[in-house]
Short mmCIF file of C-alpha atoms and ligand atoms in Angstrom, two decimals:
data_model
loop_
_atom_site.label_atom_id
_atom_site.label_comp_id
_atom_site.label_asym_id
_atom_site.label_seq_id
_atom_site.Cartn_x
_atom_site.Cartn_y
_atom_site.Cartn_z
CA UNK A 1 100.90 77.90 117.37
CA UNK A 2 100.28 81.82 119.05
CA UNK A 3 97.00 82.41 117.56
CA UNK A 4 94.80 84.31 119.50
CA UNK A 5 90.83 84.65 118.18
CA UNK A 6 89.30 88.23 118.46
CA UNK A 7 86.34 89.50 117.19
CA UNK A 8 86.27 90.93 113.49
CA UNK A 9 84.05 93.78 114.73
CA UNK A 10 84.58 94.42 118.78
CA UNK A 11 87.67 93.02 119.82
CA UNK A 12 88.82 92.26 123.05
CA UNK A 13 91.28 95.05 124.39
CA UNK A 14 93.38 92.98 126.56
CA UNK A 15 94.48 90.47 123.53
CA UNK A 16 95.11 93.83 121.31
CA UNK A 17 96.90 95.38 124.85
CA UNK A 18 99.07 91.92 124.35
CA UNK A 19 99.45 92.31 120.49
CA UNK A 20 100.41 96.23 120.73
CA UNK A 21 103.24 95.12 123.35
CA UNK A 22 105.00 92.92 121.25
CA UNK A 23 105.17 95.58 118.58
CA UNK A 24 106.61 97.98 120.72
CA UNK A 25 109.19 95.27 122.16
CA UNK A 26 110.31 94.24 118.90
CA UNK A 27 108.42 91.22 117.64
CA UNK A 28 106.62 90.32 115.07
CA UNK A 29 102.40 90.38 114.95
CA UNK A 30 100.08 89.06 111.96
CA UNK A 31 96.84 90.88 112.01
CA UNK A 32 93.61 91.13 109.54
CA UNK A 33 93.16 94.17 107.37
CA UNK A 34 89.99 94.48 105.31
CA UNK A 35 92.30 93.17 102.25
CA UNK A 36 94.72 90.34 103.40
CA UNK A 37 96.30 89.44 106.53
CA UNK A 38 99.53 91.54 107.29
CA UNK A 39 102.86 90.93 109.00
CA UNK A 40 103.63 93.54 111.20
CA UNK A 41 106.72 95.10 112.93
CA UNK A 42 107.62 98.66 114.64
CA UNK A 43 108.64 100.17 111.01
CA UNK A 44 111.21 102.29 113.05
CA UNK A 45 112.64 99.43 114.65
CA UNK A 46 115.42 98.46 112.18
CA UNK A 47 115.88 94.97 114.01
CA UNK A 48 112.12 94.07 113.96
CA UNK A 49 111.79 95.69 110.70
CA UNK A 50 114.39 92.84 109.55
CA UNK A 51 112.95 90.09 111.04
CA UNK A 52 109.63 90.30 108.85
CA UNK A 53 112.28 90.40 105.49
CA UNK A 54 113.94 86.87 107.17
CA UNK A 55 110.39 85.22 108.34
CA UNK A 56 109.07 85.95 104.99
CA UNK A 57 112.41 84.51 103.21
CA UNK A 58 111.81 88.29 101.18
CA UNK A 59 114.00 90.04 99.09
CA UNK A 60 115.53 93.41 101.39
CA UNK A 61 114.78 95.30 97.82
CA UNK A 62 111.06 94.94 97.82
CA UNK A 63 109.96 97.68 100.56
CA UNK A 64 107.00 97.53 103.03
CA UNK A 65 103.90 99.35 103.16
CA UNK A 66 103.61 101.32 106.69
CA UNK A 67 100.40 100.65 108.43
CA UNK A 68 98.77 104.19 110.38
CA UNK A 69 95.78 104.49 112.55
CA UNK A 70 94.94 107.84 110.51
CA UNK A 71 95.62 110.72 107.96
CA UNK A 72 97.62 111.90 110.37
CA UNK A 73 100.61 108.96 110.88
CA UNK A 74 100.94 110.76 107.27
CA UNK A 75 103.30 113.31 108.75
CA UNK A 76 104.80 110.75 110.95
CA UNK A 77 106.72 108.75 108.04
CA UNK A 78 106.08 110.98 104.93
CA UNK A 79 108.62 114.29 104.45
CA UNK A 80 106.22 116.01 102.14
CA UNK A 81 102.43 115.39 102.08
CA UNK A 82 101.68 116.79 98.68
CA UNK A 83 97.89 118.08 97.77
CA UNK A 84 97.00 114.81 95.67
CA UNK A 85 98.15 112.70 98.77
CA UNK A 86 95.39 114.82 101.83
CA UNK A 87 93.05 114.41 98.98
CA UNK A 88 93.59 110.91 98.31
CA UNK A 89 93.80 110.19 102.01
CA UNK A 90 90.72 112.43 102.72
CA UNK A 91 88.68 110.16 99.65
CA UNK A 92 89.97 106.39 100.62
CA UNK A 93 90.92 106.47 104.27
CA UNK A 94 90.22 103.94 106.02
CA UNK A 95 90.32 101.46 102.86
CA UNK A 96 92.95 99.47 100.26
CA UNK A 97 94.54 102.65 99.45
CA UNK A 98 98.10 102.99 99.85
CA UNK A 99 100.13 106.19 99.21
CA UNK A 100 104.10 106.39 98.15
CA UNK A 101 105.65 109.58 99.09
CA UNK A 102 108.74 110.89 99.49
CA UNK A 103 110.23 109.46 103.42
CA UNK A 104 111.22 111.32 106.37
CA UNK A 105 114.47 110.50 107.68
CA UNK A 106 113.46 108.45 111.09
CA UNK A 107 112.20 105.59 108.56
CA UNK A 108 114.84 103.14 108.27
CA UNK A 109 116.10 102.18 105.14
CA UNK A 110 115.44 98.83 105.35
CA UNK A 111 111.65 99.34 105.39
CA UNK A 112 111.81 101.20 102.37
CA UNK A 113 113.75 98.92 100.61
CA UNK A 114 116.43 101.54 100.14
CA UNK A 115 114.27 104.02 98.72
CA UNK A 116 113.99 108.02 99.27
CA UNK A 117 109.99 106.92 99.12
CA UNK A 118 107.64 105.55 101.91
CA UNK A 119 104.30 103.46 100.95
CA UNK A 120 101.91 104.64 104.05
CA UNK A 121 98.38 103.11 104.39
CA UNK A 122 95.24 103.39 107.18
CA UNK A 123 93.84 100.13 106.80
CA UNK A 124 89.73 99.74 106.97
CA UNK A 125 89.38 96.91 109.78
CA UNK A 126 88.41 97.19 113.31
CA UNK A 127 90.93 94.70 114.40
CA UNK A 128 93.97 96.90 112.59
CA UNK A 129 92.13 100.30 113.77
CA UNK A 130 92.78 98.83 117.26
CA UNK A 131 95.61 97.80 116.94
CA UNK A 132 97.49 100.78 115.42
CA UNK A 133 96.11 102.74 117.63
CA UNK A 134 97.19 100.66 120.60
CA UNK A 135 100.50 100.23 119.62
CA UNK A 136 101.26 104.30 118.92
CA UNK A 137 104.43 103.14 116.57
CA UNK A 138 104.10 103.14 112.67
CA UNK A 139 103.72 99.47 111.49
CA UNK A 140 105.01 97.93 108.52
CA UNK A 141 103.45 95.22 107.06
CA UNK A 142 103.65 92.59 103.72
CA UNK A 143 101.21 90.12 102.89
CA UNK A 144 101.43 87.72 105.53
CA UNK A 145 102.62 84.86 103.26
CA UNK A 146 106.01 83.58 102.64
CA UNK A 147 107.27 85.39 99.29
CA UNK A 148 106.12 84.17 96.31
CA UNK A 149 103.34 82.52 97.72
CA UNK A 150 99.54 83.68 97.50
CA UNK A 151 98.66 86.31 99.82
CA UNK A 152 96.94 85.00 103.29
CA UNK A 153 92.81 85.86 103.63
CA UNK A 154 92.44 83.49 106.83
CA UNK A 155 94.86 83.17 110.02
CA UNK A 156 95.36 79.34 109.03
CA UNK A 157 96.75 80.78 105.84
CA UNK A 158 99.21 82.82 107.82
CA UNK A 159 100.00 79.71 110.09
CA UNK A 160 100.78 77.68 106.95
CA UNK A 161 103.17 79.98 105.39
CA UNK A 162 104.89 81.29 108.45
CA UNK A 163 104.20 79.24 111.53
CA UNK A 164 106.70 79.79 114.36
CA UNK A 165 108.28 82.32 113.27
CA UNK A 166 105.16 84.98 114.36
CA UNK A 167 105.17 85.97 117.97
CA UNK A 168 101.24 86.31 117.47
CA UNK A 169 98.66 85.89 115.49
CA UNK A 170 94.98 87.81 115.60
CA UNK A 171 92.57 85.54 113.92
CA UNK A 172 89.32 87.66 113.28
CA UNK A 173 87.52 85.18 110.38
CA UNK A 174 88.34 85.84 106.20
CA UNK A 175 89.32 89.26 104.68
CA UNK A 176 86.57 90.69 103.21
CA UNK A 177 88.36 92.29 100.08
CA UNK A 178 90.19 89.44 98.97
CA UNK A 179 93.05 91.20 96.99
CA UNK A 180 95.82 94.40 98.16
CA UNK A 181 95.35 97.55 98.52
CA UNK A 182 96.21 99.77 95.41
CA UNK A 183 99.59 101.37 95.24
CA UNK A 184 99.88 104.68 94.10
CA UNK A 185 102.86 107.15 93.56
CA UNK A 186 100.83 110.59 95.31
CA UNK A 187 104.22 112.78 94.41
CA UNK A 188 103.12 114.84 91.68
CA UNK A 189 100.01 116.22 90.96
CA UNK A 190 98.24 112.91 89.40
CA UNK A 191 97.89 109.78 90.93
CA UNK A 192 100.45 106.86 88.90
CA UNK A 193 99.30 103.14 89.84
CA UNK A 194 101.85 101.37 91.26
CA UNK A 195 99.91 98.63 92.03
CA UNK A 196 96.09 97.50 90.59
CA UNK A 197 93.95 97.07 93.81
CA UNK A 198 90.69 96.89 95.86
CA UNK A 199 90.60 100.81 95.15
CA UNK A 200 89.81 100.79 91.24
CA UNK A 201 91.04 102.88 88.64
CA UNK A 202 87.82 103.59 88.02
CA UNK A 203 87.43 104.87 91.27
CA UNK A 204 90.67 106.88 91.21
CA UNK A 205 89.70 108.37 88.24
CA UNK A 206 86.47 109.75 89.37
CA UNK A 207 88.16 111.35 92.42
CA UNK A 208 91.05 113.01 90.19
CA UNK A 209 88.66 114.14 87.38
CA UNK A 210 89.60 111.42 85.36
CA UNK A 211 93.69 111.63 85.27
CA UNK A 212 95.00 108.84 86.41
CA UNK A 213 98.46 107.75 84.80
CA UNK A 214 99.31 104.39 83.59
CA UNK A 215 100.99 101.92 85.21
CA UNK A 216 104.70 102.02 86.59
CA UNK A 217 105.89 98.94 87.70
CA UNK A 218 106.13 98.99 92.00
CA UNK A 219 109.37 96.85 93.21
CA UNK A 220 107.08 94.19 93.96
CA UNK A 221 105.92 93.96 90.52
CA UNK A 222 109.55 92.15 89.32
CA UNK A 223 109.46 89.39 91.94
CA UNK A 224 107.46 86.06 91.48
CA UNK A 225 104.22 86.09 93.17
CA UNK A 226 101.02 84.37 94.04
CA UNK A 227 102.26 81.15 92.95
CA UNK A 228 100.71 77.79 94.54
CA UNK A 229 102.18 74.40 94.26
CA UNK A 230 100.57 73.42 91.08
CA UNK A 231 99.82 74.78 87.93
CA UNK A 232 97.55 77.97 87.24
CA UNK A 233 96.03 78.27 83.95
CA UNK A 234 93.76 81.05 82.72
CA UNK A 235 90.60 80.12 80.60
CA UNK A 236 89.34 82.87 78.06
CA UNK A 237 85.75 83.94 79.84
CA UNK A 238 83.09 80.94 78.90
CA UNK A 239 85.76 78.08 78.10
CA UNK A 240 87.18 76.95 81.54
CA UNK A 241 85.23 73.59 81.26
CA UNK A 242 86.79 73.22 77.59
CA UNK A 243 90.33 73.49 79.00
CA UNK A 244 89.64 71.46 82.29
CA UNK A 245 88.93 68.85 80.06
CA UNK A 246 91.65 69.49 77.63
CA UNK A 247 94.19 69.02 80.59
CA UNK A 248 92.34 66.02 81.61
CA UNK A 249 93.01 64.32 78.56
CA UNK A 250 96.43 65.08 78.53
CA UNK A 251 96.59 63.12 81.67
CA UNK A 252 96.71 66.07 84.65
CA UNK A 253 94.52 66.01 87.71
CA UNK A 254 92.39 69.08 87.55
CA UNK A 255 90.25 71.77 89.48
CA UNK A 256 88.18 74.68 88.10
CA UNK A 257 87.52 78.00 89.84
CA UNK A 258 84.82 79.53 87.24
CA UNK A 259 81.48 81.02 86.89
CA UNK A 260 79.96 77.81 86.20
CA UNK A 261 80.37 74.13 88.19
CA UNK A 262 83.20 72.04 87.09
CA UNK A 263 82.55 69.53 84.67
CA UNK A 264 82.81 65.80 85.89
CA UNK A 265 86.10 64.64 87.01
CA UNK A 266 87.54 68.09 87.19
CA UNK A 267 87.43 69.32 90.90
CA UNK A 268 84.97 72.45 91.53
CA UNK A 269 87.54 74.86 93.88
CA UNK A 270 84.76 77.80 93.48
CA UNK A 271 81.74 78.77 91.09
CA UNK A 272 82.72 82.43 91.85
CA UNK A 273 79.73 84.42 89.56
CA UNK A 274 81.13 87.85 89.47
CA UNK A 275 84.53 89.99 89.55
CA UNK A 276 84.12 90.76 93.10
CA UNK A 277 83.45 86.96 94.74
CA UNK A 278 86.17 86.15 92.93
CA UNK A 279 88.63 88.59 94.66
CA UNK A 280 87.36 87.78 97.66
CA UNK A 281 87.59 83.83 97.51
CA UNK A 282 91.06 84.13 95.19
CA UNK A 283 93.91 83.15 97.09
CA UNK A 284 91.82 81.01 99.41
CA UNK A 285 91.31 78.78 95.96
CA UNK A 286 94.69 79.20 95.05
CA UNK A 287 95.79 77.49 98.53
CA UNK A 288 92.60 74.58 98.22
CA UNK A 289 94.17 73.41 94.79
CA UNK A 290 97.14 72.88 96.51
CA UNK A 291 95.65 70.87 99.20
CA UNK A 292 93.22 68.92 96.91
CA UNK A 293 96.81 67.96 95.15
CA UNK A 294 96.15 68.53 91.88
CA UNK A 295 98.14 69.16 88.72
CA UNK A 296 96.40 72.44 87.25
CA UNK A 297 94.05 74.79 88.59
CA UNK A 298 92.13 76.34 85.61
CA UNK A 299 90.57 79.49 86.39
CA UNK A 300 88.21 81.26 84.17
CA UNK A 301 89.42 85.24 83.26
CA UNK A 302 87.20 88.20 83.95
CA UNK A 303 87.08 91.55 82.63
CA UNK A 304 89.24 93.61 83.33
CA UNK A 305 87.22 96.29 84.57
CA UNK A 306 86.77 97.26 88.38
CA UNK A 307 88.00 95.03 90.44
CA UNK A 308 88.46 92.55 87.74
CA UNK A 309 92.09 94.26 86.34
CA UNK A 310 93.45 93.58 90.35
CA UNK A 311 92.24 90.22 89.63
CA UNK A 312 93.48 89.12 86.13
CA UNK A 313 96.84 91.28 87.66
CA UNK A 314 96.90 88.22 90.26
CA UNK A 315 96.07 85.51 88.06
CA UNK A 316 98.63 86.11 85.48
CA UNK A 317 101.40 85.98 88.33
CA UNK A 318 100.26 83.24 89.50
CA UNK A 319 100.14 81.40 86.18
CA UNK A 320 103.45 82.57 85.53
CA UNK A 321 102.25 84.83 82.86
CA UNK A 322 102.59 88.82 83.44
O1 TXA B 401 96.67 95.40 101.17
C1 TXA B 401 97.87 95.52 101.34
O2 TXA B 401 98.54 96.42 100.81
C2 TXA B 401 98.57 94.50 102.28
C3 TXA B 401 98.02 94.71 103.70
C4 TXA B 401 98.70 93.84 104.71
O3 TXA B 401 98.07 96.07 104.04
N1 TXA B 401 99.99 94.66 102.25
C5 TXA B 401 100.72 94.31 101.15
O4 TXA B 401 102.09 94.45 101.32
O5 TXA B 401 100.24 93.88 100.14
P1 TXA B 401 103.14 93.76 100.33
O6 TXA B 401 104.45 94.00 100.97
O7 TXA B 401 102.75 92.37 100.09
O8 TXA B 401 103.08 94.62 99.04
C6 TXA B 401 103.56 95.95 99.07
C7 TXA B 401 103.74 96.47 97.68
C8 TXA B 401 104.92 95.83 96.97
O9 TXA B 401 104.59 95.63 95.61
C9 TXA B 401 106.01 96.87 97.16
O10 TXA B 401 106.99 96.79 96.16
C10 TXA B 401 105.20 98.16 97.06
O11 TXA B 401 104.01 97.87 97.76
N2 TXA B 401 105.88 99.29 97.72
C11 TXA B 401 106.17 99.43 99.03
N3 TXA B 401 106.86 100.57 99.24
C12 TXA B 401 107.01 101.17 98.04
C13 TXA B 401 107.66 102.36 97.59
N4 TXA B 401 108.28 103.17 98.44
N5 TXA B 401 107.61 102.65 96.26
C14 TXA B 401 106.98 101.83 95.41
N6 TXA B 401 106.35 100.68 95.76
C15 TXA B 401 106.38 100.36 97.07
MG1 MG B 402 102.62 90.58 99.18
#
């Protein structure tokens, strides 16, 4: 399998040099950002843009997020850069921010899914910084998974899902944000979430003195997602070891991911004690109760405050329950 180790925090210019080639010739790279692991292409290379859609077996409806070295790629894909988007940028960039705004012409339809919008993001990673930079094309990205699947945090993830079909893959160790960025619509004056992500609404809040509008579902939102090959079920806060037992009796294999250690007989995926470790360590569990073979994963819920409403946003997908 083309997986190539670099360092998360100096890496080696000659394997980026290699990485940054295959972009510009076409083919496909999966490299770390500081939330998952992306899959990238030229996103004005129609052809390579399509291969990511096939690799990922992804519907051509659900658009891709653009990846740029810096505020300034803005003006490479966007046609109009409003105030709320340079302020936005100027707040979050680098970081799990990612701004939809109307697109400029050069950016082929089928990275936008057919929309007149673009999603552009500067990802916060040293490995991404040098490889965006490298490669001097805009570069769209998904989640590194196959659809439907969890996201990838760790190269092996990325191998699992999508093997072959990768020209390359830069390992550089576990994302350190665990979830996606945050999707926001930057075309009026207030920011709309798209998307709950590693940026909070809390956070957005506080840089748009307090307006932040509710929720419109992104195109991503309809599709299934996050799902592992066994059952997910979420455990009001305090009770997971209740309902791992519960589905024990009924006769299910089970693991817990929870705050607390897994009662005996149930398999401990995770004690995860706060909001944030569990971001981090999510999807990683998701994918180890599928390897342990279980029935049902039972995961305790958080609140949803912070980084907990990205969270319980990812755990009610993957139990099937939005
Ligand atoms: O953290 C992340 O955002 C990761 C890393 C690799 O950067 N990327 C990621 O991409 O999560 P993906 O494709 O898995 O999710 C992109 C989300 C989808 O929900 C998609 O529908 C939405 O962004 N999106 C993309 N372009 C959009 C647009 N023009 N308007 C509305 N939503 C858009
Ligand atoms: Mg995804």
């Amino acid at each position: 399998m083309p997986i190539a180790r670099v360092s998360s925090t100096d890496p080696d210019p000659d394997t980026i040099a290699r990485a940054a080639e295959l972009l510009r010739g076409g083919g496909l790279v999966a490299f770390p950002t500081e939330t998952v692991y992306g899959l990238g292409a030229n996103a004005l290379d129609e052809a390579a843009v399509r291969r990511i859609f096939a690799a990922k077996r992804r519907p051509a409806d659900n658009p891709l997020i653009v990846h740029v070295p810096d505020a300034d790629g803005l003006d490479v894909v966007a046609a109009e850069v409003t105030p709320l988007a340079r302020r936005l940028a100027e707040r979050w960039w680098p970081g799990p921010l990612t701004l939809v705004l109307s697109a400029r012409p050069e950016v082929p339809s089928v990275t936008t899914g057919g929309l007149a919008s673009v999603a552009v993001r500067v990802p916060d990673h040293p490995v991404a910084a040098a490889l965006l930079k490298r490669a001097r094309v805009p570069v769209a990205a998904p989640s590194a998974n196959r659809s439907g699947r969890p996201s990838p945090t760790t190269a092996q993830h990325v191998a699992d899902d999508l093997g072959d079909e990768v020209d390359l893959i830069l390992d550089a160790g576990p994302c350190r944000v665990g979830v996606e960025s945050t999707v926001v619509d930057a075309r009026g004056s207030e920011p709309v979430i798209l998307r709950e992500g590693g940026v909070t609404r809390e956070d957005l809040g506080l840089a748009t003195n307090g307006s932040v509008r509710d929720l419109a579902a992104s195109p991503g939102t309809r599709f299934r997602h996050y799902q592992p090959d066994c059952r997910v079920v979420l455990a009001p806060r305090g009770e997971a070891p209740a309902v791992a037992q519960a589905e024990r009796a009924r006769g299910a294999v089970v693991a817990m991911l929870a705050s607390v250690p897994a009662p005996p007989g149930v398999v401990e995926i995770g004690v995860a004690p706060d909001a944030q470790t569990l971001a981090s360590g999510l999807y990683d569990a998701l994918r180890a109760a599928e390897d342990a073979g279980v029935d049902v994963l039972v995961v305790e819920a958080v609140s949803e405050v912070g980084i907990g409403r990205a969270v319980m946003d990812r755990l009610r997908r993957a139990a099937g329950t939005p």
